[in-house]
Amino acid sequence: MKMLFVVLTAFLCSLTVQSQKFENLALTPPMGWNSWNKFGCDVNEKLIRDVGDAMVSSGMRDAGYQYIVIDDCWHGKRDDRGFIHPDRDRFPSGMKTLADYIHSQGLKLGIYSDAGDKTCGGRPGSRGHEYQDALSYAEWGIDYLKYDWCNTEGLRAEGAYTTMRDALRAAGRPVVFSLCEWGNNKPWEWAKTIGHLWRTTGDIYNCFDCVQDHGTWKQWGMLQILDMQKDLRVHAGPGHWNDPDMMEVGNGMSDSEDRAHFSMWSMLAAPLIAGNDLRNMKQQTHDILTNREVIAVDRDSLGIQGFKYTAKDGLETWFKPLKDDSWAVCFLNRGSVPHQVDFDWKKQMVSDDVSKREFDPRRTSYQIRDLWLKKSLGTTEIPLKATVPGHDVLLVQLSR
Ligand code: GLA
């Protein structure tokens, strides 16, 4: 009897271990590139290889970008046994060969599927094939899975995402698991043990401040998505991030808007997934995406999401606690005309309930560094006076 108990306990323990997400992945917000925002369904192996090449030659890999993620529409058909295969015309060499190539560049490969019968683009989804698909991904050498939520009628989100987590775990290859159910079922409340990041909103739209209404669904501009992050910061941290969607930097907004977008995603400790054509980037786009000091704000090891401190006349002030008692502070001008900043540090006393950190420039003097101009702006002993152009930011780091 005692023996039976021991065996049963050991069996149950092994089940528990089995049903956990891969730990120690994404301890800082994942960085990479995804095909969707720029290329939609128009994906093929040449594009993915070329983007991998560009990731390396542009210096983006060395700046921290790691994952090349193929979004929707890579799929071909399932075979007689139910295993999925890539579209033969678009990926004639197969996924394993592509993954080998991407790995040989020092990068990682991501792929996309959906919890329903079909993906949002109408390709085969993973419903009923989760374990088979996870096995295929492991065989191919996939490192990251974005898992969408179209065509999931009758499914419970937590259960569906748990099934795929368990399938990935059973397949044995560590995979960053990116939940993409648009925040419909508040994944921040239940997904911490399931995935490494979860989308908090519907899809981003390549616009600073607008809403694109498709009738049954909407796409959101950068500011709209930013506003939807309210109250979510308490749920983010190393290994489990709020994902305000992939970036539109380089896809047509102005340089100042792109700079504001990149800065705010960094203040949010958001995954930094580029969505532009890395093969043809103008210098300004490159410089935004590879600003290492801004990336360091995003990837700060404390993993604390920033917060809005003040908002007045379209000018917002955001704070993000960083390691070594440093802070990032971002002045965001939501309006289209320049805004004067006159910020008297000595009158501020910022106390963050979530991280239990305090910023008190009355007691401590901080050095101020402008992370875009890459120069010192003095210390917090005197008020900061500056002009922030329309749809732009002033992003500074304060160090003791
Ligand atoms: C959904 C997702 C997008 C993208 C498309 C692909 O809309 O939210 O990010 O993956 O599907 O069809």
CSV table of C-alpha atoms and ligand atoms in Angstrom, one decimal:
chain,number,residue,atom,x,y,z
A,1,MET,CA,0.0,0.0,0.0
A,2,LYS,CA,2.8,2.4,1.0
A,3,MET,CA,4.7,1.5,-2.1
A,4,LEU,CA,1.6,2.2,-4.2
A,5,PHE,CA,1.3,5.6,-2.6
A,6,VAL,CA,5.0,6.4,-3.3
A,7,VAL,CA,4.6,5.4,-6.9
A,8,LEU,CA,1.4,7.3,-7.3
A,9,THR,CA,2.9,10.4,-5.7
A,10,ALA,CA,5.9,10.2,-8.0
A,11,PHE,CA,3.6,9.8,-11.0
A,12,LEU,CA,1.5,12.8,-10.0
A,13,CYS,CA,4.7,14.9,-9.4
A,14,SER,CA,6.0,14.0,-12.9
A,15,LEU,CA,2.6,15.2,-14.3
A,16,THR,CA,3.0,18.5,-12.5
A,17,VAL,CA,6.5,19.0,-13.8
A,18,GLN,CA,5.2,18.1,-17.3
A,19,SER,CA,2.5,20.7,-17.2
A,20,GLN,CA,4.5,23.8,-16.7
A,21,LYS,CA,5.7,26.4,-19.2
A,22,PHE,CA,9.4,26.5,-20.0
A,23,GLU,CA,10.9,28.6,-17.3
A,24,ASN,CA,13.8,31.0,-17.6
A,25,LEU,CA,12.9,32.0,-21.1
A,26,ALA,CA,12.0,35.6,-21.8
A,27,LEU,CA,13.4,36.9,-18.5
A,28,THR,CA,13.6,40.2,-20.4
A,29,PRO,CA,10.9,41.2,-23.0
A,30,PRO,CA,11.5,39.1,-26.2
A,31,MET,CA,13.0,41.0,-29.1
A,32,GLY,CA,12.7,40.1,-32.7
A,33,TRP,CA,10.8,40.6,-36.0
A,34,ASN,CA,7.5,39.3,-37.2
A,35,SER,CA,6.2,39.2,-40.8
A,36,TRP,CA,2.6,40.3,-40.3
A,37,ASN,CA,2.6,44.1,-40.0
A,38,LYS,CA,4.4,44.6,-43.3
A,39,PHE,CA,3.9,41.5,-45.3
A,40,GLY,CA,0.6,40.0,-44.1
A,41,CYS,CA,0.0,36.7,-45.9
A,42,ASP,CA,2.8,37.2,-48.3
A,43,VAL,CA,5.5,35.1,-46.6
A,44,ASN,CA,8.0,32.7,-48.1
A,45,GLU,CA,11.4,31.2,-47.2
A,46,LYS,CA,13.4,33.7,-49.3
A,47,LEU,CA,11.9,36.6,-47.4
A,48,ILE,CA,12.5,34.9,-44.1
A,49,ARG,CA,16.2,34.1,-45.0
A,50,ASP,CA,16.7,37.6,-46.3
A,51,VAL,CA,15.2,39.2,-43.2
A,52,GLY,CA,17.5,37.0,-41.1
A,53,ASP,CA,20.5,38.3,-43.2
A,54,ALA,CA,19.3,41.9,-42.7
A,55,MET,CA,18.9,41.4,-39.0
A,56,VAL,CA,22.6,40.5,-38.8
A,57,SER,CA,24.0,43.0,-41.3
A,58,SER,CA,22.0,45.9,-39.9
A,59,GLY,CA,23.4,45.3,-36.4
A,60,MET,CA,19.9,44.5,-35.0
A,61,ARG,CA,20.9,41.1,-33.8
A,62,ASP,CA,23.8,42.5,-31.9
A,63,ALA,CA,21.5,45.2,-30.4
A,64,GLY,CA,19.4,42.3,-28.9
A,65,TYR,CA,16.9,41.2,-31.6
A,66,GLN,CA,16.7,37.5,-31.6
A,67,TYR,CA,13.5,35.9,-33.0
A,68,ILE,CA,12.5,35.9,-36.6
A,69,VAL,CA,8.8,35.0,-36.4
A,70,ILE,CA,6.8,33.8,-39.4
A,71,ASP,CA,3.2,34.8,-38.8
A,72,ASP,CA,0.1,33.6,-40.6
A,73,CYS,CA,-0.1,31.8,-44.0
A,74,TRP,CA,3.1,29.6,-44.0
A,75,HIS,CA,0.8,26.6,-43.8
A,76,GLY,CA,0.2,24.0,-46.4
A,77,LYS,CA,-2.1,21.0,-45.7
A,78,ARG,CA,-2.3,18.3,-43.1
A,79,ASP,CA,-1.2,14.9,-44.3
A,80,ASP,CA,-3.2,11.6,-43.9
A,81,ARG,CA,-1.9,11.3,-40.3
A,82,GLY,CA,-2.9,14.8,-39.4
A,83,PHE,CA,0.6,16.4,-39.4
A,84,ILE,CA,0.9,19.9,-40.7
A,85,HIS,CA,3.3,20.8,-43.5
A,86,PRO,CA,4.4,24.2,-44.8
A,87,ASP,CA,3.1,25.5,-48.1
A,88,ARG,CA,5.3,23.7,-50.7
A,89,ASP,CA,5.5,26.6,-53.1
A,90,ARG,CA,6.4,29.2,-50.5
A,91,PHE,CA,8.7,27.0,-48.4
A,92,PRO,CA,10.1,24.4,-50.8
A,93,SER,CA,13.1,23.6,-48.6
A,94,GLY,CA,10.9,22.9,-45.6
A,95,MET,CA,10.9,24.4,-42.1
A,96,LYS,CA,13.8,22.4,-40.7
A,97,THR,CA,16.2,23.7,-43.4
A,98,LEU,CA,14.9,27.2,-42.8
A,99,ALA,CA,15.4,26.9,-39.0
A,100,ASP,CA,18.9,25.6,-39.5
A,101,TYR,CA,19.7,28.6,-41.6
A,102,ILE,CA,18.3,31.1,-39.1
A,103,HIS,CA,20.1,29.3,-36.3
A,104,SER,CA,23.4,29.4,-38.2
A,105,GLN,CA,23.0,33.2,-38.2
A,106,GLY,CA,22.8,33.2,-34.4
A,107,LEU,CA,19.1,33.9,-34.5
A,108,LYS,CA,16.0,31.9,-33.5
A,109,LEU,CA,12.9,31.0,-35.5
A,110,GLY,CA,9.3,31.6,-34.5
A,111,ILE,CA,6.1,30.3,-36.0
A,112,TYR,CA,2.4,31.0,-35.8
A,113,SER,CA,-0.7,29.0,-35.2
A,114,ASP,CA,-4.2,29.3,-33.8
A,115,ALA,CA,-6.2,27.6,-31.1
A,116,GLY,CA,-9.2,27.3,-33.4
A,117,ASP,CA,-9.9,25.1,-36.5
A,118,LYS,CA,-8.5,27.8,-38.7
A,119,THR,CA,-6.1,30.7,-38.4
A,120,CYS,CA,-7.3,34.2,-38.9
A,121,GLY,CA,-6.0,33.9,-42.4
A,122,GLY,CA,-8.0,30.8,-43.0
A,123,ARG,CA,-5.1,28.3,-42.8
A,124,PRO,CA,-5.3,25.1,-40.7
A,125,GLY,CA,-5.4,25.9,-37.0
A,126,SER,CA,-4.1,23.6,-34.3
A,127,ARG,CA,-7.4,22.6,-32.6
A,128,GLY,CA,-7.4,18.9,-32.1
A,129,HIS,CA,-3.8,18.7,-33.4
A,130,GLU,CA,-2.0,20.5,-30.6
A,131,TYR,CA,0.4,17.7,-29.6
A,132,GLN,CA,1.1,16.8,-33.3
A,133,ASP,CA,1.8,20.4,-34.1
A,134,ALA,CA,4.1,20.9,-31.1
A,135,LEU,CA,6.0,17.7,-32.2
A,136,SER,CA,6.4,19.1,-35.7
A,137,TYR,CA,7.7,22.4,-34.3
A,138,ALA,CA,10.2,20.6,-32.1
A,139,GLU,CA,11.4,18.5,-35.0
A,140,TRP,CA,11.8,21.6,-37.2
A,141,GLY,CA,13.7,23.5,-34.4
A,142,ILE,CA,11.1,26.2,-33.7
A,143,ASP,CA,11.9,28.5,-30.7
A,144,TYR,CA,8.9,30.7,-30.4
A,145,LEU,CA,5.1,30.1,-31.0
A,146,LYS,CA,2.6,32.9,-31.5
A,147,TYR,CA,-0.8,31.3,-30.9
A,148,ASP,CA,-3.8,33.2,-32.2
A,149,TRP,CA,-7.5,33.1,-31.2
A,150,CYS,CA,-9.6,33.2,-34.4
A,151,ASN,CA,-12.3,30.6,-35.0
A,152,THR,CA,-12.4,29.4,-31.5
A,153,GLU,CA,-16.1,29.2,-30.9
A,154,GLY,CA,-16.9,27.1,-27.9
A,155,LEU,CA,-13.4,27.0,-26.6
A,156,ARG,CA,-12.4,28.4,-23.2
A,157,ALA,CA,-9.2,30.5,-23.6
A,158,GLU,CA,-7.4,29.3,-20.5
A,159,GLY,CA,-8.0,25.7,-21.3
A,160,ALA,CA,-7.1,26.1,-25.0
A,161,TYR,CA,-3.8,27.8,-24.2
A,162,THR,CA,-3.0,25.4,-21.4
A,163,THR,CA,-3.4,22.5,-23.9
A,164,MET,CA,-0.9,24.0,-26.2
A,165,ARG,CA,1.5,24.8,-23.4
A,166,ASP,CA,1.3,21.2,-22.3
A,167,ALA,CA,1.8,20.0,-25.9
A,168,LEU,CA,4.9,22.2,-26.2
A,169,ARG,CA,6.2,20.9,-22.9
A,170,ALA,CA,5.6,17.3,-23.9
A,171,ALA,CA,7.5,17.9,-27.2
A,172,GLY,CA,10.5,18.8,-25.2
A,173,ARG,CA,12.0,21.8,-27.1
A,174,PRO,CA,12.0,25.0,-25.1
A,175,VAL,CA,9.7,27.5,-26.9
A,176,VAL,CA,8.7,31.0,-26.0
A,177,PHE,CA,4.9,30.9,-25.9
A,178,SER,CA,3.2,34.1,-27.1
A,179,LEU,CA,-0.6,34.2,-26.4
A,180,CYS,CA,-2.5,36.2,-28.9
A,181,GLU,CA,-6.1,36.4,-27.7
A,182,TRP,CA,-6.3,40.2,-27.8
A,183,GLY,CA,-7.0,40.6,-24.1
A,184,ASN,CA,-10.6,39.3,-24.6
A,185,ASN,CA,-10.4,37.0,-21.6
A,186,LYS,CA,-8.0,39.0,-19.5
A,187,PRO,CA,-5.0,36.6,-20.0
A,188,TRP,CA,-3.0,38.7,-17.5
A,189,GLU,CA,-5.1,37.2,-14.8
A,190,TRP,CA,-4.4,33.5,-15.7
A,191,ALA,CA,-1.6,33.2,-18.2
A,192,LYS,CA,1.4,33.7,-16.0
A,193,THR,CA,2.0,30.0,-15.7
A,194,ILE,CA,1.0,29.3,-19.3
A,195,GLY,CA,2.9,31.7,-21.5
A,196,HIS,CA,5.7,34.2,-21.6
A,197,LEU,CA,3.8,37.1,-23.1
A,198,TRP,CA,0.2,37.8,-23.9
A,199,ARG,CA,-1.4,40.4,-26.2
A,200,THR,CA,-3.4,42.9,-24.3
A,201,THR,CA,-5.4,44.4,-27.2
A,202,GLY,CA,-6.7,43.9,-30.7
A,203,ASP,CA,-4.3,44.6,-33.6
A,204,ILE,CA,-2.2,47.7,-33.9
A,205,TYR,CA,-2.7,50.0,-36.9
A,206,ASN,CA,0.1,51.9,-38.5
A,207,CYS,CA,-1.0,55.3,-37.2
A,208,PHE,CA,-0.1,57.4,-34.2
A,209,ASP,CA,-3.6,58.4,-33.1
A,210,CYS,CA,-6.5,56.8,-34.9
A,211,VAL,CA,-8.9,53.9,-35.0
A,212,GLN,CA,-9.5,51.8,-38.1
A,213,ASP,CA,-13.0,50.4,-38.0
A,214,HIS,CA,-13.5,47.2,-40.0
A,215,GLY,CA,-17.2,46.8,-38.9
A,216,THR,CA,-16.9,43.6,-36.9
A,217,TRP,CA,-13.5,44.5,-35.5
A,218,LYS,CA,-11.2,47.5,-35.0
A,219,GLN,CA,-7.5,48.2,-35.3
A,220,TRP,CA,-5.9,50.6,-32.9
A,221,GLY,CA,-3.4,53.4,-33.3
A,222,MET,CA,-0.3,53.6,-31.1
A,223,LEU,CA,-1.9,56.0,-28.6
A,224,GLN,CA,-5.1,54.0,-28.4
A,225,ILE,CA,-3.1,50.9,-27.6
A,226,LEU,CA,-1.0,52.8,-25.1
A,227,ASP,CA,-4.1,53.9,-23.3
A,228,MET,CA,-5.4,50.4,-23.1
A,229,GLN,CA,-2.4,49.3,-21.0
A,230,LYS,CA,-3.9,51.1,-18.0
A,231,ASP,CA,-3.9,49.0,-14.8
A,232,LEU,CA,-2.0,46.1,-16.4
A,233,ARG,CA,1.5,46.8,-15.2
A,234,VAL,CA,1.0,44.8,-12.0
A,235,HIS,CA,0.8,41.7,-14.1
A,236,ALA,CA,4.1,42.0,-16.0
A,237,GLY,CA,7.5,40.8,-14.9
A,238,PRO,CA,10.5,38.6,-15.9
A,239,GLY,CA,9.1,35.7,-17.9
A,240,HIS,CA,5.6,37.0,-18.3
A,241,TRP,CA,5.0,40.2,-20.2
A,242,ASN,CA,2.1,42.3,-21.3
A,243,ASP,CA,2.3,42.5,-25.1
A,244,PRO,CA,0.8,45.7,-26.6
A,245,ASP,CA,1.4,44.2,-30.1
A,246,MET,CA,4.2,44.2,-32.6
A,247,MET,CA,5.8,47.5,-33.6
A,248,GLU,CA,5.0,49.6,-36.7
A,249,VAL,CA,8.3,51.5,-36.5
A,250,GLY,CA,9.5,52.0,-40.1
A,251,ASN,CA,6.1,51.3,-41.7
A,252,GLY,CA,5.1,54.8,-42.6
A,253,MET,CA,4.6,57.0,-39.5
A,254,SER,CA,6.9,60.0,-39.2
A,255,ASP,CA,10.3,59.6,-37.5
A,256,SER,CA,9.1,61.5,-34.4
A,257,GLU,CA,6.0,59.2,-34.2
A,258,ASP,CA,8.2,56.2,-34.6
A,259,ARG,CA,10.5,57.5,-31.9
A,260,ALA,CA,7.6,58.0,-29.6
A,261,HIS,CA,6.2,54.6,-30.3
A,262,PHE,CA,9.6,52.9,-29.6
A,263,SER,CA,10.1,54.9,-26.5
A,264,MET,CA,6.7,54.1,-25.1
A,265,TRP,CA,7.0,50.4,-25.8
A,266,SER,CA,10.3,50.5,-23.9
A,267,MET,CA,8.6,52.4,-21.0
A,268,LEU,CA,6.0,49.6,-21.0
A,269,ALA,CA,8.7,46.8,-20.9
A,270,ALA,CA,6.9,45.6,-24.0
A,271,PRO,CA,8.2,42.8,-26.3
A,272,LEU,CA,10.2,44.7,-29.0
A,273,ILE,CA,9.1,42.9,-32.2
A,274,ALA,CA,9.9,44.9,-35.3
A,275,GLY,CA,7.3,44.7,-38.1
A,276,ASN,CA,9.0,46.6,-40.9
A,277,ASP,CA,11.0,45.5,-44.0
A,278,LEU,CA,14.5,45.2,-42.5
A,279,ARG,CA,15.9,44.7,-46.0
A,280,ASN,CA,15.1,48.3,-46.9
A,281,MET,CA,15.3,50.5,-43.9
A,282,LYS,CA,16.1,54.1,-43.9
A,283,GLN,CA,18.8,55.3,-41.6
A,284,GLN,CA,16.4,57.0,-39.2
A,285,THR,CA,14.4,53.8,-38.8
A,286,HIS,CA,17.6,51.8,-38.2
A,287,ASP,CA,18.7,54.3,-35.6
A,288,ILE,CA,15.5,54.1,-33.7
A,289,LEU,CA,15.3,50.4,-33.7
A,290,THR,CA,18.9,50.0,-32.6
A,291,ASN,CA,19.2,52.7,-29.9
A,292,ARG,CA,20.8,50.5,-27.2
A,293,GLU,CA,20.2,52.9,-24.4
A,294,VAL,CA,16.4,52.9,-25.1
A,295,ILE,CA,16.5,49.1,-25.5
A,296,ALA,CA,18.2,48.9,-22.1
A,297,VAL,CA,15.2,50.7,-20.6
A,298,ASP,CA,12.9,48.1,-22.1
A,299,ARG,CA,15.1,45.2,-21.0
A,300,ASP,CA,16.1,46.4,-17.6
A,301,SER,CA,16.6,43.4,-15.4
A,302,LEU,CA,14.0,44.5,-12.8
A,303,GLY,CA,11.4,44.0,-15.5
A,304,ILE,CA,9.1,46.6,-14.0
A,305,GLN,CA,6.5,48.1,-16.5
A,306,GLY,CA,6.4,51.9,-16.4
A,307,PHE,CA,3.5,54.1,-15.5
A,308,LYS,CA,1.9,57.4,-16.3
A,309,TYR,CA,2.7,59.9,-13.6
A,310,THR,CA,1.1,63.1,-14.8
A,311,ALA,CA,-1.1,64.2,-17.8
A,312,LYS,CA,-1.9,67.8,-18.7
A,313,ASP,CA,-2.8,69.5,-21.9
A,314,GLY,CA,-1.7,66.5,-24.0
A,315,LEU,CA,1.7,66.2,-22.4
A,316,GLU,CA,2.2,63.0,-20.3
A,317,THR,CA,5.0,62.1,-18.0
A,318,TRP,CA,5.8,58.5,-17.6
A,319,PHE,CA,8.2,56.9,-15.0
A,320,LYS,CA,9.9,53.5,-15.1
A,321,PRO,CA,12.0,52.2,-12.2
A,322,LEU,CA,15.3,50.7,-13.4
A,323,LYS,CA,18.1,48.8,-11.6
A,324,ASP,CA,20.7,50.6,-9.5
A,325,ASP,CA,18.0,53.1,-8.3
A,326,SER,CA,17.9,54.7,-11.7
A,327,TRP,CA,14.7,55.8,-13.4
A,328,ALA,CA,13.6,56.3,-17.0
A,329,VAL,CA,11.3,59.3,-17.5
A,330,CYS,CA,9.5,60.0,-20.7
A,331,PHE,CA,7.7,63.2,-21.7
A,332,LEU,CA,5.2,62.2,-24.4
A,333,ASN,CA,3.6,64.9,-26.5
A,334,ARG,CA,0.3,63.5,-27.8
A,335,GLY,CA,-0.6,66.6,-29.6
A,336,SER,CA,0.6,67.8,-33.0
A,337,VAL,CA,2.1,71.1,-32.0
A,338,PRO,CA,5.3,71.6,-29.9
A,339,HIS,CA,4.9,71.5,-26.1
A,340,GLN,CA,7.0,73.2,-23.5
A,341,VAL,CA,8.3,71.2,-20.6
A,342,ASP,CA,9.1,72.9,-17.4
A,343,PHE,CA,9.6,70.2,-14.9
A,344,ASP,CA,10.8,71.0,-11.4
A,345,TRP,CA,12.3,67.8,-10.1
A,346,LYS,CA,12.5,69.2,-6.6
A,347,LYS,CA,8.7,69.4,-6.5
A,348,GLN,CA,8.3,65.7,-7.3
A,349,MET,CA,8.1,62.8,-5.0
A,350,VAL,CA,7.2,59.6,-6.9
A,351,SER,CA,6.2,56.6,-5.0
A,352,ASP,CA,5.5,53.5,-6.9
A,353,ASP,CA,3.1,51.1,-5.0
A,354,VAL,CA,3.7,48.2,-7.4
A,355,SER,CA,7.5,48.1,-7.2
A,356,LYS,CA,7.8,49.7,-3.8
A,357,ARG,CA,10.3,52.2,-5.2
A,358,GLU,CA,10.6,55.8,-4.5
A,359,PHE,CA,12.1,58.7,-6.5
A,360,ASP,CA,12.8,61.6,-4.3
A,361,PRO,CA,15.0,64.3,-6.0
A,362,ARG,CA,14.7,66.5,-2.9
A,363,ARG,CA,16.9,64.0,-1.1
A,364,THR,CA,19.0,62.6,-3.9
A,365,SER,CA,20.5,64.4,-6.9
A,366,TYR,CA,20.3,62.5,-10.2
A,367,GLN,CA,22.3,62.9,-13.4
A,368,ILE,CA,20.0,63.4,-16.4
A,369,ARG,CA,20.8,61.8,-19.8
A,370,ASP,CA,18.8,62.4,-23.0
A,371,LEU,CA,18.6,58.9,-24.5
A,372,TRP,CA,17.8,60.1,-28.0
A,373,LEU,CA,20.3,63.0,-28.3
A,374,LYS,CA,22.7,60.8,-26.2
A,375,LYS,CA,23.9,63.7,-24.1
A,376,SER,CA,23.8,65.0,-20.6
A,377,LEU,CA,21.0,67.4,-19.6
A,378,GLY,CA,22.6,68.3,-16.2
A,379,THR,CA,21.1,67.2,-12.9
A,380,THR,CA,17.8,67.2,-11.1
A,381,GLU,CA,19.0,70.2,-9.0
A,382,ILE,CA,17.5,72.6,-11.5
A,383,PRO,CA,14.2,72.3,-13.3
A,384,LEU,CA,14.2,70.7,-16.8
A,385,LYS,CA,13.2,73.1,-19.5
A,386,ALA,CA,12.7,71.8,-23.0
A,387,THR,CA,10.5,71.7,-26.0
A,388,VAL,CA,8.9,68.4,-27.1
A,389,PRO,CA,7.9,68.5,-30.8
A,390,GLY,CA,4.4,67.3,-31.8
A,391,HIS,CA,3.9,63.5,-31.7
A,392,ASP,CA,7.4,63.1,-30.1
A,393,VAL,CA,9.1,62.4,-26.8
A,394,LEU,CA,11.8,63.5,-24.6
A,395,LEU,CA,13.2,60.4,-23.0
A,396,VAL,CA,15.7,60.7,-20.2
A,397,GLN,CA,17.4,58.4,-17.8
A,398,LEU,CA,18.1,59.5,-14.3
A,399,SER,CA,21.1,58.0,-12.5
A,400,ARG,CA,22.3,58.6,-9.0
B,1,GLA,C1,-4.6,38.3,-35.8
B,1,GLA,C2,-3.4,38.7,-35.0
B,1,GLA,C3,-2.4,39.4,-35.8
B,1,GLA,C4,-2.0,38.5,-36.9
B,1,GLA,C5,-3.2,38.0,-37.8
B,1,GLA,C6,-2.8,37.0,-38.8
B,1,GLA,O1,-5.3,39.4,-36.3
B,1,GLA,O2,-3.9,39.5,-33.9
B,1,GLA,O3,-1.3,39.8,-35.0
B,1,GLA,O4,-1.3,37.4,-36.4
B,1,GLA,O5,-4.2,37.5,-36.9
B,1,GLA,O6,-3.9,36.5,-39.5
